[in-house]
Coordinates of C-alpha atoms in Angstrom, one line a residue:
X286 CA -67.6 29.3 23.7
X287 CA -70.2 31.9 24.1
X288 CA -70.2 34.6 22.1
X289 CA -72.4 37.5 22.5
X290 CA -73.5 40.4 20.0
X291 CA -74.8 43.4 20.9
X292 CA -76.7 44.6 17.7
X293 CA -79.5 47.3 16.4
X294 CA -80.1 44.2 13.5
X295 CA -79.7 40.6 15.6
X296 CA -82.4 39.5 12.5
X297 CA -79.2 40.2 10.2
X298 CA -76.7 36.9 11.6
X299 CA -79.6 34.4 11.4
X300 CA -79.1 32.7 8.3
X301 CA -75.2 32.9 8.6
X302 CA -74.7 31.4 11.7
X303 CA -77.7 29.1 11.5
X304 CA -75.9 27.3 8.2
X305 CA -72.9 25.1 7.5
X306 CA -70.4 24.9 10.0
X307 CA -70.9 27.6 12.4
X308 CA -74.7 26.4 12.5
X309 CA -73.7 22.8 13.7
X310 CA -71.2 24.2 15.7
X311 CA -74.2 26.1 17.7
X312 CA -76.8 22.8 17.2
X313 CA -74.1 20.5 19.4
X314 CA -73.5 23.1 21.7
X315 CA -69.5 24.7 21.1
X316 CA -70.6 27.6 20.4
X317 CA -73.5 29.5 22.5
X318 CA -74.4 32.6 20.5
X319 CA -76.6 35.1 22.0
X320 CA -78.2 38.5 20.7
X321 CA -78.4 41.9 22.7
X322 CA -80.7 44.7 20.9
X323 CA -79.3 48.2 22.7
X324 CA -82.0 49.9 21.7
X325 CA -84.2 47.9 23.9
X326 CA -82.2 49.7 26.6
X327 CA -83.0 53.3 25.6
X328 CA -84.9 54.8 27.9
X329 CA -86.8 57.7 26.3
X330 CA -90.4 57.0 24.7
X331 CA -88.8 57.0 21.0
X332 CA -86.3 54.5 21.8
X333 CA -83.6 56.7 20.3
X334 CA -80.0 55.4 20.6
X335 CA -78.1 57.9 18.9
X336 CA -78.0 61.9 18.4
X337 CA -76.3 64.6 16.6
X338 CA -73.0 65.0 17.4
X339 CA -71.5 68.1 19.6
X340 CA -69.7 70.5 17.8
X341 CA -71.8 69.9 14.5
X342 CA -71.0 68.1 11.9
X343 CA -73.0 64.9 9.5
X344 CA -74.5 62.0 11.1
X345 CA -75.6 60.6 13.8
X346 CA -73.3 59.3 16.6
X347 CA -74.6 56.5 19.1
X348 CA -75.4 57.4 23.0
X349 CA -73.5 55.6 25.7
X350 CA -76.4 55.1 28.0
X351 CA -78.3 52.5 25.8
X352 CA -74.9 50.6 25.7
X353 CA -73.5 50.9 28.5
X354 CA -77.0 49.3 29.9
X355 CA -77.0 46.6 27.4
X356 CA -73.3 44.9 27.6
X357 CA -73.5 45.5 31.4
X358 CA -77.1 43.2 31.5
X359 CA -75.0 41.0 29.0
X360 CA -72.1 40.8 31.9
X361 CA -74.6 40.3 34.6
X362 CA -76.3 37.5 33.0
X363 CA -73.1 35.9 32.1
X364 CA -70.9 36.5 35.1
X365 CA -69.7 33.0 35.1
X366 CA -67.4 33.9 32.5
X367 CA -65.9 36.9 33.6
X368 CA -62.7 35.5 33.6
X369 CA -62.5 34.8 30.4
X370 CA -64.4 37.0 28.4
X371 CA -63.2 39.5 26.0
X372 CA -65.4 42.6 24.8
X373 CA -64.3 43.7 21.3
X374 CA -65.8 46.7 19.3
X375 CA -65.7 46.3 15.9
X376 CA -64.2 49.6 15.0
X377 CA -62.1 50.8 11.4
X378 CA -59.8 52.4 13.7
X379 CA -59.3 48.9 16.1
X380 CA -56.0 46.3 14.9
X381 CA -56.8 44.4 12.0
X382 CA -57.9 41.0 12.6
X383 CA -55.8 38.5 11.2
X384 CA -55.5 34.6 11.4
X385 CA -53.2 35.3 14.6
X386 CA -56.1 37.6 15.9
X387 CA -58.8 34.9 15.5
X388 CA -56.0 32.4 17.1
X389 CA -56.2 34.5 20.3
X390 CA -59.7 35.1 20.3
X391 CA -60.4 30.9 20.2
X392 CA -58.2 31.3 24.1
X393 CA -61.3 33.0 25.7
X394 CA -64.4 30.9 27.2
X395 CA -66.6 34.0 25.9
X396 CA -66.8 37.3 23.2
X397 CA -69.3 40.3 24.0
X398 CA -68.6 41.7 20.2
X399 CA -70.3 45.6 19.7
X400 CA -71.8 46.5 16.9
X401 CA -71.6 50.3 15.4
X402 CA -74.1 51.7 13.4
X403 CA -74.3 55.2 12.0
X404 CA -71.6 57.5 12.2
X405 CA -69.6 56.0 14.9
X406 CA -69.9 55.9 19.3
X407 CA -70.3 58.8 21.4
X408 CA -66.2 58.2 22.3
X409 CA -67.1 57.1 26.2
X410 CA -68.1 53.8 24.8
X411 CA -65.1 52.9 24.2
X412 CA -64.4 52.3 27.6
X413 CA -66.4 49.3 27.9
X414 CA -64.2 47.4 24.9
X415 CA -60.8 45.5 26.2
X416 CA -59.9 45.6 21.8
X417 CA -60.9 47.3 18.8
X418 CA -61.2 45.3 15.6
X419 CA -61.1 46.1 12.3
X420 CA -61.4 44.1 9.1
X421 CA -59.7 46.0 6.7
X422 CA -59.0 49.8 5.5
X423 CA -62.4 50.5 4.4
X424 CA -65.9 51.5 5.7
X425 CA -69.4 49.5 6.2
X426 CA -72.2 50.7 7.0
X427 CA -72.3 49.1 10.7
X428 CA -70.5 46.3 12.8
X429 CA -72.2 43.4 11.8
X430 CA -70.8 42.2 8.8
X431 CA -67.2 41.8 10.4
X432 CA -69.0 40.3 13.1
X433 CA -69.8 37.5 10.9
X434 CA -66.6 37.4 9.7
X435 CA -64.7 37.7 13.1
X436 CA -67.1 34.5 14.5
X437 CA -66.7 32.8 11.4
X438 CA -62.9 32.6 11.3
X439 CA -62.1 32.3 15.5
X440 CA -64.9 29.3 15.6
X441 CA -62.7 27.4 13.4
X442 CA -59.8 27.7 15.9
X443 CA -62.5 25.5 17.9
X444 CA -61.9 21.8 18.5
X445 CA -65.1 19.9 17.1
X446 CA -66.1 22.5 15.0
X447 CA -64.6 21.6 11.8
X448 CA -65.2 17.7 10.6
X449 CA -61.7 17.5 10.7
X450 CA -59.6 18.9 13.2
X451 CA -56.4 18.6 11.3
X452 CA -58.3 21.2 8.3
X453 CA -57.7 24.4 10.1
X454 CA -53.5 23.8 10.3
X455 CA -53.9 23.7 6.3
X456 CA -55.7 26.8 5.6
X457 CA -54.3 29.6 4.4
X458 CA -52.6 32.2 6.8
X459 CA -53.1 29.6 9.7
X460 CA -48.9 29.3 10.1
X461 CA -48.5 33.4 8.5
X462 CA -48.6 31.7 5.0
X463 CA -50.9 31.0 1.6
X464 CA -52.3 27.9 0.9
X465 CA -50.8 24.7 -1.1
X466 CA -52.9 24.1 -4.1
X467 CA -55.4 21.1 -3.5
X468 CA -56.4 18.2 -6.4
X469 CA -59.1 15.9 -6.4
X470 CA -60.6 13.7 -9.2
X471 CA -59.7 13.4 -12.0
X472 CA -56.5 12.9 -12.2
X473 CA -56.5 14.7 -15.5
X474 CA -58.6 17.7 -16.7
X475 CA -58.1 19.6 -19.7
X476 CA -54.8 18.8 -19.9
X477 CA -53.8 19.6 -16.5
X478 CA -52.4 16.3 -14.6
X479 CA -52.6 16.2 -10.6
X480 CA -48.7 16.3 -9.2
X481 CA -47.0 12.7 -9.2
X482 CA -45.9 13.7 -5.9
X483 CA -49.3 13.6 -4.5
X484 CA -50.4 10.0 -6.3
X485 CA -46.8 8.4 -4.9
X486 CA -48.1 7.7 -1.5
X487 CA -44.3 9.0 0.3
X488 CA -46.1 11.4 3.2
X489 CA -42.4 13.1 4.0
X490 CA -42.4 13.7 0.3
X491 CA -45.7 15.0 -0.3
X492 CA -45.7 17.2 3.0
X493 CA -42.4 18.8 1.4
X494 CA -44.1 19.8 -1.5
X495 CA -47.3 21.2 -0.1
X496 CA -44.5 23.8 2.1
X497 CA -42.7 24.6 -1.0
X498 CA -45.9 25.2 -3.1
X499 CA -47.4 27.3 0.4
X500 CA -43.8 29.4 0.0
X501 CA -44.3 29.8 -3.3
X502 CA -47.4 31.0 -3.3
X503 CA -46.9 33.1 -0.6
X504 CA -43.6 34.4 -2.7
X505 CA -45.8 35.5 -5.9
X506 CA -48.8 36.9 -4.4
X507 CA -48.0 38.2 -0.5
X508 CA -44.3 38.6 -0.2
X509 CA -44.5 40.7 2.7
X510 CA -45.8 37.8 4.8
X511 CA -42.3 36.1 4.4
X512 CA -40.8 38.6 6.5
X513 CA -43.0 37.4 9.8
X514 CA -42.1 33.7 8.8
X515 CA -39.1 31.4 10.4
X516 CA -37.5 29.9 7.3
X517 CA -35.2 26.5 7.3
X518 CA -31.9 27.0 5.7
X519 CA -33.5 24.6 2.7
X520 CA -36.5 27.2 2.2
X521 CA -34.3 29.7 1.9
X522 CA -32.3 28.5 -0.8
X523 CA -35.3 27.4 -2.5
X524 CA -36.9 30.9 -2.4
X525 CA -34.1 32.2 -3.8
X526 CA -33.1 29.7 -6.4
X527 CA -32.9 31.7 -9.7
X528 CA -35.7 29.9 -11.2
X529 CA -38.4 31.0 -8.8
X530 CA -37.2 34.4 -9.2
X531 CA -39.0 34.1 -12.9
X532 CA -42.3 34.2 -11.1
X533 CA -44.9 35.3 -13.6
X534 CA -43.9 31.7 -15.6
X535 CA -45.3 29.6 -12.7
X536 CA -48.7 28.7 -13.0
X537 CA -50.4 28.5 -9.9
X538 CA -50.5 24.8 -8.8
X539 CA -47.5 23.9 -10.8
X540 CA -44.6 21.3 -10.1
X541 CA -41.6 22.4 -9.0

């Protein structure tokens, strides 16, 4: 996948996506990540890219010209992927990326994601975005942050990129629900055992388990996310067993 970023600060992504997984994802070549600097595309002698706004009011807003230039140099120079590339501004007032959104995202061959800065895009920009994303109900100070965050999360809907293909079904919010609790050695610690079912060695049994403690979880700390999810007859009755109803007694990680 290539994913390009259109940017005032390109300097700010090196060391995220130069470490861990999303940097050997670039080193053996899934994902191509490229930087675009739109104020190299201003064309008066200050460079500016942004200006008061009409009407009045605080802050500066951003000019189309400089990025209009800059993702259309980005499209030129990548035209063998036009058909399937997606251009995303990242943008409080966009749909809020989810696990689902990073799903969809891992489809496309390549991303042109726009970064904001200051007080927001002369509204003609929008134009050149086919989504708006936004991370959450709260304001940063540009568009690069949830960059990182949007790469980070749709790279690991990439075959190859995690060690273990079969780790990104298991994380959280991957199927609309929390995560299992994990164990690892010891066995016992501070007077915490590991499950028996996970030491017995049954797979049907142990698999059972991790979807009942995903449910649970789900249950006690993001109910709402059990209205989007397709329930067995059997999950249903254990969801509404009395004893689960007693939530605040269930330690996290605990046997049912």
């Amino acid at each position: 996948m290539r994913i390009d970023l259109v940017t005032l600060f390109p300097e700010m992504f090196a060391g995220v996506f130069s470490s861990s997984i999303i940097g050997r994802a670039a080193a053996r070549g899934i994902l191509d990540i490229h930087y675009t600097n739109f104020r190299d595309y201003s064309t008066d002698k200050h460079r500016h890219v942004d200006d008061s706004p009409f009407g009045g009011g605080a802050g500066m807003v951003l000019k189309p010209e400089p990025m209009y230039a800059a993702v259309r140099a980005v499209r030129e120079e990548s035209a063998a992927y036009e058909g399937g590339r997606c251009t995303i501004i990242l943008d409080p007032a966009g749909e809020v990326f989810t696990q689902e959104t990073a799903k969809e995202l891992a489809a496309y061959e390549q991303l042109i994601l726009i970064c904001g800065h200051y007080e927001g895009f002369d509204a003609r920009i929008y134009d050149l975005a086919d989504r708006l994303v936004s991370v959450g109900d709260f304001v940063l100070t540009g568009g690069e942050i949830p960059a990182m965050l949007l790469v980070d999360a749709t790279a690991r809907m990439l075959p190859g990129v995690l060690g273990d293909d079969t780790s990104a079904p298991t994380d959280s919010f991957y199927d609309g629900l929390l995560g299992y609790p994990q164990y690892t050695r010891p066995r016992s610690f501070e007077g915490r055992d590991v499950p028996d079912v996970l030491l017995s060695g049954n797979h049907a049994e142990i698999t059972r388990w991790r979807r009942r403690m995903s449910l649970l979880a789900t249950l006690r700390r993001r109910p709402e996310l059990l209205e989007r999810t397709e329930l067995t007859e059997e999950e249903r009755a254990f969801l509404e067993c009395r004893e689960y109803r007693l939530l605040p007694r269930i330690r996290r990680g605990d046997d049912p």
